[in-house]
Amino acid sequence: MRVALLTSANGWRGSGASYAKLARGLRDRGHVAHLVTAASKLTDRLREEGLEVTQIPGRNTGPREVWALRRALRSIGAQAIVADTPRDVRLSRYATLLHRARIVYRYNLNYRQPRTHLMDRVYVSGVSACVYQSRYIQNDAVKHAAWMSRIPAYHVPNGYDTARYAPRPDAARAFRERYGIAPSARVVLSAAKLTRNKGHDIAIAALNRARHGGLDLVYVVCGDGQLEGELVSIARRCGLPSVFTGLLGTRDMIAAYSAADLVVHPSLQEIFPNAVGEAMACACPVIAADAGGTGELLGRDGTTGVLVPPADVDALAGAVAAVFAESGRLRALGAAARRRIEEQFPVSRMVDGYERALAEVFAGGS
């Protein structure tokens, strides 16, 4: 198979990380999987991962962008395009008028409602199949646009490389030394873009409340974004010991997970969060807001992670205090979380799902 993976994402988290796993997995199975991007930051990061990338101009869908994508498709000899935003679908639809290829829509609308006007229906009418990362997002898509139920659908959750994402004690010690965190300190970590919908302000309030209840901890925040200055100020004003690392590379992120005693993921809406899956693969216990598809990944019975209501400071503070208070609970949660990833969400199963979807699209059965 010869596949173009098209994304207009700005940065690594989310689509960038997922596409990297998919490209590597397809390549390792003998397929051609070539990434097509629109942002230099993501292009550079994907190339650091050793992946083949073509960057096309801008983030619009005018003639210049269409022609650039058509050239990329032609150079790849692409039989299919995997696209994950409405903009990418529109661009793919125009480009495939000039280069015949199937379009697979990796449906990735989360923080805003789908656009459902006539032209969007026209663009999506050219889609051969939709891939949904979670049952939540599939149901949400059909709820807002019932006509999408007529497009062949595949449920393919994100997968995680448990050989790469695994506990690294030496890296954990080095990470703590690098950021001046004592070996005995309790580290609570969040990894996400520093934007309003990720709930870092909720986590700061909750962890500060837990600290005033007698829990000595350090909050480590991994990620970049427009709210960094505001969040640093909030943490400083309430006196919460905190470290803001900025966006980390994969090796440093694994070290961060390994150094953490607990991961909190307070995001107010998610499809199937990579940060939670990566943390679980690294045997980190996770407390997460029960938002979107997070529960599908983390599990709902309390043995592989803890879910709390979104934007509930009291519930998050109580859950953090509870897991630290119960001897052995953190270790048990972390071990069970890693087993869940190994058994239910290995990266091989993700690649299997896309291979199947693409093969059926090419065969014309879907």
Tab-separated table of C-alpha atoms in Angstrom:
chain	number	residue	atom	x	y	z
A	1	MET	CA	0.000	0.000	0.000
A	2	ARG	CA	1.084	3.553	-0.685
A	3	VAL	CA	-0.522	5.991	1.749
A	4	ALA	CA	-0.249	9.731	2.387
A	5	LEU	CA	-0.939	10.797	5.969
A	6	LEU	CA	-2.150	14.407	5.795
A	7	THR	CA	-2.392	16.609	8.875
A	8	SER	CA	-2.617	20.357	9.411
A	9	ALA	CA	-1.809	19.960	13.129
A	10	ASN	CA	0.532	22.586	14.556
A	11	GLY	CA	2.449	20.443	17.002
A	12	TRP	CA	3.410	17.013	18.224
A	13	ARG	CA	0.726	16.085	20.712
A	14	GLY	CA	-2.472	14.482	19.468
A	15	SER	CA	-2.509	13.949	15.717
A	16	GLY	CA	1.244	14.378	15.297
A	17	ALA	CA	2.110	11.620	17.762
A	18	SER	CA	-0.626	9.318	16.424
A	19	TYR	CA	0.429	9.797	12.816
A	20	ALA	CA	4.050	9.069	13.731
A	21	LYS	CA	3.039	5.720	15.236
A	22	LEU	CA	0.906	4.871	12.242
A	23	ALA	CA	3.571	5.846	9.708
A	24	ARG	CA	6.224	3.826	11.504
A	25	GLY	CA	3.947	0.820	11.876
A	26	LEU	CA	2.887	0.771	8.228
A	27	ARG	CA	6.472	1.296	7.076
A	28	ASP	CA	7.702	-1.587	9.239
A	29	ARG	CA	5.156	-3.836	7.497
A	30	GLY	CA	6.482	-2.983	4.060
A	31	HIS	CA	4.027	-0.251	3.062
A	32	VAL	CA	4.838	3.272	1.900
A	33	ALA	CA	3.507	5.747	4.490
A	34	HIS	CA	4.503	9.336	3.809
A	35	LEU	CA	3.517	12.214	6.057
A	36	VAL	CA	2.266	15.480	4.555
A	37	THR	CA	2.232	18.436	6.949
A	38	ALA	CA	1.523	22.163	6.968
A	39	ALA	CA	3.492	23.331	10.045
A	40	SER	CA	7.278	23.528	10.335
A	41	LYS	CA	7.266	22.670	14.031
A	42	LEU	CA	5.573	19.342	13.420
A	43	THR	CA	7.594	18.663	10.277
A	44	ASP	CA	10.847	19.012	12.203
A	45	ARG	CA	9.643	16.761	15.033
A	46	LEU	CA	8.504	14.016	12.656
A	47	ARG	CA	11.845	14.115	10.857
A	48	GLU	CA	13.584	13.761	14.213
A	49	GLU	CA	11.588	10.549	14.571
A	50	GLY	CA	13.189	9.313	11.344
A	51	LEU	CA	10.017	9.601	9.245
A	52	GLU	CA	9.578	10.786	5.666
A	53	VAL	CA	7.729	14.105	5.531
A	54	THR	CA	6.698	16.583	2.846
A	55	GLN	CA	5.566	20.007	4.012
A	56	ILE	CA	3.087	21.848	1.826
A	57	PRO	CA	2.311	25.571	2.075
A	58	GLY	CA	-0.097	27.179	4.475
A	59	ARG	CA	-3.276	26.060	6.124
A	60	ASN	CA	-5.794	27.085	3.443
A	61	THR	CA	-7.452	25.147	0.631
A	62	GLY	CA	-6.722	27.410	-2.327
A	63	PRO	CA	-5.175	26.471	-5.678
A	64	ARG	CA	-1.630	26.783	-4.329
A	65	GLU	CA	-2.272	24.280	-1.535
A	66	VAL	CA	-4.242	21.911	-3.773
A	67	TRP	CA	-1.475	21.860	-6.372
A	68	ALA	CA	1.170	21.274	-3.696
A	69	LEU	CA	-0.754	18.316	-2.292
A	70	ARG	CA	-1.329	16.932	-5.772
A	71	ARG	CA	2.446	17.062	-6.410
A	72	ALA	CA	3.100	15.285	-3.106
A	73	LEU	CA	0.557	12.566	-3.880
A	74	ARG	CA	2.032	12.053	-7.319
A	75	SER	CA	5.587	11.760	-5.977
A	76	ILE	CA	4.444	9.183	-3.414
A	77	GLY	CA	2.231	7.343	-5.876
A	78	ALA	CA	-0.414	7.494	-3.172
A	79	GLN	CA	-3.379	5.168	-3.421
A	80	ALA	CA	-5.046	6.710	-0.375
A	81	ILE	CA	-4.965	9.773	1.846
A	82	VAL	CA	-5.660	9.604	5.565
A	83	ALA	CA	-6.933	13.052	6.628
A	84	ASP	CA	-7.939	14.134	10.113
A	85	THR	CA	-9.512	17.608	9.997
A	86	PRO	CA	-12.279	19.170	7.864
A	87	ARG	CA	-9.614	21.339	6.224
A	88	ASP	CA	-7.600	18.250	5.348
A	89	VAL	CA	-10.678	16.523	3.921
A	90	ARG	CA	-11.509	19.568	1.770
A	91	LEU	CA	-7.956	19.778	0.491
A	92	SER	CA	-7.893	16.033	-0.190
A	93	ARG	CA	-11.178	16.226	-2.067
A	94	TYR	CA	-9.837	18.884	-4.423
A	95	ALA	CA	-6.450	17.190	-4.874
A	96	THR	CA	-7.999	13.828	-5.728
A	97	LEU	CA	-9.742	15.437	-8.671
A	98	LEU	CA	-6.223	15.671	-10.115
A	99	HIS	CA	-4.684	12.512	-8.615
A	100	ARG	CA	-6.951	9.519	-8.139
A	101	ALA	CA	-6.755	8.275	-4.546
A	102	ARG	CA	-9.197	7.165	-1.865
A	103	ILE	CA	-9.819	9.392	1.158
A	104	VAL	CA	-10.010	7.929	4.659
A	105	TYR	CA	-11.237	10.423	7.252
A	106	ARG	CA	-9.592	9.928	10.646
A	107	TYR	CA	-12.362	11.841	12.371
A	108	ASN	CA	-10.761	14.204	14.853
A	109	LEU	CA	-13.303	16.889	15.743
A	110	ASN	CA	-13.468	17.320	19.473
A	111	TYR	CA	-13.583	20.832	20.902
A	112	ARG	CA	-16.093	22.257	18.463
A	113	GLN	CA	-19.213	20.931	16.847
A	114	PRO	CA	-18.896	19.460	13.345
A	115	ARG	CA	-19.680	21.773	10.456
A	116	THR	CA	-22.741	20.353	8.755
A	117	HIS	CA	-23.625	22.817	5.999
A	118	LEU	CA	-24.072	21.685	2.405
A	119	MET	CA	-20.486	22.084	1.204
A	120	ASP	CA	-19.135	20.034	4.094
A	121	ARG	CA	-21.508	17.264	3.088
A	122	VAL	CA	-20.199	17.548	-0.460
A	123	TYR	CA	-16.587	17.248	0.695
A	124	VAL	CA	-17.302	14.307	2.993
A	125	SER	CA	-19.310	12.567	0.257
A	126	GLY	CA	-15.938	11.796	-1.327
A	127	VAL	CA	-14.717	9.953	1.763
A	128	SER	CA	-14.412	6.168	1.366
A	129	ALA	CA	-14.321	5.388	5.090
A	130	CYS	CA	-14.165	7.019	8.529
A	131	VAL	CA	-11.849	5.873	11.290
A	132	TYR	CA	-12.943	6.691	14.838
A	133	GLN	CA	-10.528	6.463	17.760
A	134	SER	CA	-13.253	5.946	20.348
A	135	ARG	CA	-16.902	4.962	20.561
A	136	TYR	CA	-17.521	8.335	22.155
A	137	ILE	CA	-16.359	10.319	19.126
A	138	GLN	CA	-18.183	8.036	16.690
A	139	ASN	CA	-21.453	8.561	18.566
A	140	ASP	CA	-20.793	12.285	18.792
A	141	ALA	CA	-20.180	12.563	15.039
A	142	VAL	CA	-23.402	10.784	14.156
A	143	LYS	CA	-25.361	12.765	16.747
A	144	HIS	CA	-24.379	16.035	15.074
A	145	ALA	CA	-24.570	14.761	11.482
A	146	ALA	CA	-26.773	11.681	11.131
A	147	TRP	CA	-25.812	11.319	7.467
A	148	MET	CA	-22.272	10.336	8.547
A	149	SER	CA	-23.668	6.968	9.656
A	150	ARG	CA	-23.867	6.067	5.963
A	151	ILE	CA	-20.066	6.227	5.574
A	152	PRO	CA	-18.304	2.903	6.265
A	153	ALA	CA	-16.870	3.183	9.778
A	154	TYR	CA	-13.939	1.572	11.574
A	155	HIS	CA	-13.252	1.758	15.303
A	156	VAL	CA	-9.462	1.939	15.690
A	157	PRO	CA	-8.221	3.172	19.084
A	158	ASN	CA	-4.765	4.640	19.416
A	159	GLY	CA	-2.108	2.080	20.297
A	160	TYR	CA	1.064	2.386	22.340
A	161	ASP	CA	4.558	0.976	21.937
A	162	THR	CA	5.229	-0.704	25.279
A	163	ALA	CA	8.818	-1.484	24.327
A	164	ARG	CA	9.512	2.225	23.893
A	165	TYR	CA	7.138	3.541	26.568
A	166	ALA	CA	8.189	1.640	29.678
A	167	PRO	CA	9.460	2.469	33.186
A	168	ARG	CA	13.053	3.760	33.080
A	169	PRO	CA	14.430	4.098	36.649
A	170	ASP	CA	17.794	5.566	35.577
A	171	ALA	CA	16.078	8.132	33.358
A	172	ALA	CA	13.719	8.954	36.226
A	173	ARG	CA	16.612	9.757	38.546
A	174	ALA	CA	18.293	11.878	35.892
A	175	PHE	CA	15.036	13.768	35.247
A	176	ARG	CA	14.643	14.622	38.938
A	177	GLU	CA	18.237	15.768	39.153
A	178	ARG	CA	17.855	17.919	36.042
A	179	TYR	CA	14.876	19.797	37.474
A	180	GLY	CA	16.063	19.906	41.086
A	181	ILE	CA	13.403	17.527	42.416
A	182	ALA	CA	14.400	15.569	45.512
A	183	PRO	CA	14.420	11.749	45.231
A	184	SER	CA	11.901	11.568	48.099
A	185	ALA	CA	9.495	14.166	46.670
A	186	ARG	CA	6.050	13.078	45.532
A	187	VAL	CA	5.747	14.077	41.887
A	188	VAL	CA	2.373	14.626	40.250
A	189	LEU	CA	2.613	15.168	36.497
A	190	SER	CA	0.383	16.441	33.688
A	191	ALA	CA	1.303	16.251	30.002
A	192	ALA	CA	-0.816	18.316	27.615
A	193	LYS	CA	-0.952	21.467	25.551
A	194	LEU	CA	-1.254	24.490	27.846
A	195	THR	CA	-4.662	25.610	26.658
A	196	ARG	CA	-7.885	26.378	28.507
A	197	ASN	CA	-9.666	23.130	27.736
A	198	LYS	CA	-6.912	20.970	29.232
A	199	GLY	CA	-7.874	21.867	32.802
A	200	HIS	CA	-4.477	22.704	34.278
A	201	ASP	CA	-6.075	25.389	36.445
A	202	ILE	CA	-8.344	22.715	37.931
A	203	ALA	CA	-5.329	20.519	38.660
A	204	ILE	CA	-3.434	23.377	40.333
A	205	ALA	CA	-6.404	24.179	42.568
A	206	ALA	CA	-6.920	20.508	43.442
A	207	LEU	CA	-3.263	19.784	44.161
A	208	ASN	CA	-2.975	22.928	46.253
A	209	ARG	CA	-5.986	21.752	48.275
A	210	ALA	CA	-4.401	18.312	48.729
A	211	ARG	CA	-1.149	19.957	49.808
A	212	HIS	CA	-2.948	22.009	52.452
A	213	GLY	CA	-4.451	18.726	53.637
A	214	GLY	CA	-0.959	17.535	54.499
A	215	LEU	CA	0.282	16.025	51.243
A	216	ASP	CA	3.769	17.218	50.275
A	217	LEU	CA	4.098	17.182	46.478
A	218	VAL	CA	5.593	18.815	43.385
A	219	TYR	CA	3.495	19.455	40.281
A	220	VAL	CA	5.390	18.863	37.025
A	221	VAL	CA	3.729	20.268	33.902
A	222	CYS	CA	5.016	19.010	30.538
A	223	GLY	CA	3.838	20.925	27.499
A	224	ASP	CA	3.772	24.331	25.882
A	225	GLY	CA	1.031	26.731	24.905
A	226	GLN	CA	-0.472	30.168	25.248
A	227	LEU	CA	-1.460	29.751	28.902
A	228	GLU	CA	1.994	28.948	30.246
A	229	GLY	CA	2.595	32.386	31.808
A	230	GLU	CA	-0.861	32.459	33.364
A	231	LEU	CA	-0.525	28.958	34.825
A	232	VAL	CA	2.947	29.685	36.220
A	233	SER	CA	1.490	32.762	37.942
A	234	ILE	CA	-1.456	30.821	39.378
A	235	ALA	CA	0.825	28.132	40.803
A	236	ARG	CA	3.185	30.731	42.216
A	237	ARG	CA	0.382	32.737	43.851
A	238	CYS	CA	-0.993	29.736	45.683
A	239	GLY	CA	2.467	28.522	46.675
A	240	LEU	CA	2.237	25.174	44.905
A	241	PRO	CA	5.725	23.787	44.194
A	242	SER	CA	5.771	23.331	40.449
A	243	VAL	CA	8.051	22.751	37.464
A	244	PHE	CA	7.103	23.750	33.916
A	245	THR	CA	9.305	21.830	31.497
A	246	GLY	CA	7.954	23.026	28.155
A	247	LEU	CA	7.372	20.549	25.352
A	248	LEU	CA	9.642	17.529	25.739
A	249	GLY	CA	10.997	15.088	23.181
A	250	THR	CA	9.964	11.452	23.390
A	251	ARG	CA	12.972	10.279	25.406
A	252	ASP	CA	12.607	13.087	27.933
A	253	MET	CA	8.856	12.511	28.151
A	254	ILE	CA	9.410	8.849	29.005
A	255	ALA	CA	11.868	9.981	31.679
A	256	ALA	CA	9.231	12.367	33.044
A	257	TYR	CA	6.599	9.637	33.243
A	258	SER	CA	9.135	7.379	34.931
A	259	ALA	CA	9.925	10.085	37.493
A	260	ALA	CA	6.255	10.669	38.353
A	261	ASP	CA	4.476	9.045	41.275
A	262	LEU	CA	1.113	9.972	39.780
A	263	VAL	CA	-0.239	11.420	36.522
A	264	VAL	CA	-3.309	13.645	36.586
A	265	HIS	CA	-5.141	14.374	33.353
A	266	PRO	CA	-7.805	17.003	34.060
A	267	SER	CA	-8.691	17.677	30.405
A	268	LEU	CA	-12.313	18.697	29.935
A	269	GLN	CA	-12.778	16.890	26.624
A	270	GLU	CA	-10.843	14.143	24.879
A	271	ILE	CA	-11.237	11.679	22.042
A	272	PHE	CA	-8.660	9.089	23.152
A	273	PRO	CA	-5.799	10.863	24.942
A	274	ASN	CA	-2.267	9.876	23.992
A	275	ALA	CA	-0.821	11.327	27.200
A	276	VAL	CA	-2.933	8.958	29.289
A	277	GLY	CA	-2.007	5.935	27.164
A	278	GLU	CA	1.696	6.805	27.271
A	279	ALA	CA	1.576	7.226	31.048
A	280	MET	CA	-0.195	3.879	31.443
A	281	ALA	CA	2.393	2.167	29.237
A	282	CYS	CA	5.085	3.588	31.545
A	283	ALA	CA	3.257	1.994	34.528
A	284	CYS	CA	2.163	5.362	35.899
A	285	PRO	CA	-1.001	5.446	37.987
A	286	VAL	CA	-3.448	7.904	36.416
A	287	ILE	CA	-6.305	10.018	37.746
A	288	ALA	CA	-8.248	11.584	34.894
A	289	ALA	CA	-11.372	13.608	34.285
A	290	ASP	CA	-14.132	11.380	32.962
A	291	ALA	CA	-14.504	13.341	29.741
A	292	GLY	CA	-15.071	12.165	26.182
A	293	GLY	CA	-13.312	8.897	25.404
A	294	THR	CA	-10.871	8.939	28.337
A	295	GLY	CA	-12.766	6.257	30.238
A	296	GLU	CA	-12.582	3.901	27.246
A	297	LEU	CA	-8.808	4.044	27.514
A	298	LEU	CA	-8.296	4.193	31.268
A	299	GLY	CA	-11.018	1.720	32.237
A	300	ARG	CA	-13.997	2.312	34.474
A	301	ASP	CA	-13.769	-0.238	37.276
A	302	GLY	CA	-11.099	1.590	39.282
A	303	THR	CA	-8.443	-1.120	38.976
A	304	THR	CA	-6.461	0.423	36.112
A	305	GLY	CA	-6.988	4.106	36.903
A	306	VAL	CA	-9.257	6.556	38.646
A	307	LEU	CA	-11.897	8.707	36.947
A	308	VAL	CA	-13.320	11.879	38.492
A	309	PRO	CA	-15.990	14.284	37.228
A	310	PRO	CA	-14.625	16.991	34.893
A	311	ALA	CA	-13.825	20.406	36.421
A	312	ASP	CA	-14.443	19.113	39.966
A	313	VAL	CA	-11.665	20.433	42.186
A	314	ASP	CA	-12.926	18.652	45.311
A	315	ALA	CA	-13.204	15.280	43.578
A	316	LEU	CA	-9.716	15.542	42.066
A	317	ALA	CA	-8.156	16.668	45.343
A	318	GLY	CA	-9.875	13.824	47.199
A	319	ALA	CA	-8.784	11.223	44.667
A	320	VAL	CA	-5.157	12.389	44.815
A	321	ALA	CA	-5.138	12.287	48.601
A	322	ALA	CA	-6.772	8.839	48.619
A	323	VAL	CA	-4.299	7.126	46.298
A	324	PHE	CA	-1.323	8.486	48.220
A	325	ALA	CA	-2.863	7.498	51.557
A	326	GLU	CA	-3.466	3.843	50.703
A	327	SER	CA	-0.308	1.772	50.941
A	328	GLY	CA	0.520	-0.011	47.688
A	329	ARG	CA	-2.332	1.565	45.703
A	330	LEU	CA	-0.111	3.607	43.404
A	331	ARG	CA	2.056	0.635	42.482
A	332	ALA	CA	-0.977	-1.600	41.895
A	333	LEU	CA	-2.694	0.984	39.687
A	334	GLY	CA	0.454	1.517	37.632
A	335	ALA	CA	1.077	-2.185	37.071
A	336	ALA	CA	-2.557	-2.784	36.091
A	337	ALA	CA	-2.504	0.211	33.749
A	338	ARG	CA	0.511	-1.125	31.869
A	339	ARG	CA	-1.099	-4.563	31.569
A	340	ARG	CA	-4.240	-2.957	30.131
A	341	ILE	CA	-2.185	-1.228	27.432
A	342	GLU	CA	-0.244	-4.415	26.637
A	343	GLU	CA	-3.417	-6.482	26.340
A	344	GLN	CA	-5.930	-4.073	24.814
A	345	PHE	CA	-4.107	-1.162	23.177
A	346	PRO	CA	-0.754	-2.274	21.741
A	347	VAL	CA	0.435	-0.262	18.763
A	348	SER	CA	0.286	-3.417	16.636
A	349	ARG	CA	-3.498	-3.527	17.053
A	350	MET	CA	-3.767	0.097	15.923
A	351	VAL	CA	-1.747	-0.650	12.785
A	352	ASP	CA	-3.848	-3.783	12.187
A	353	GLY	CA	-6.980	-1.628	12.248
A	354	TYR	CA	-5.694	0.858	9.687
A	355	GLU	CA	-4.338	-1.923	7.478
A	356	ARG	CA	-7.738	-3.581	7.464
A	357	ALA	CA	-9.589	-0.332	6.750
A	358	LEU	CA	-7.248	0.606	3.914
A	359	ALA	CA	-7.281	-2.892	2.401
A	360	GLU	CA	-11.086	-2.922	2.364
A	361	VAL	CA	-11.202	0.558	0.867
A	362	PHE	CA	-8.809	-0.498	-1.895
A	363	ALA	CA	-10.823	-3.653	-2.516
A	364	GLY	CA	-13.917	-1.531	-2.992
A	365	GLY	CA	-15.843	-3.417	-0.351
A	366	SER	CA	-16.088	-0.296	1.811
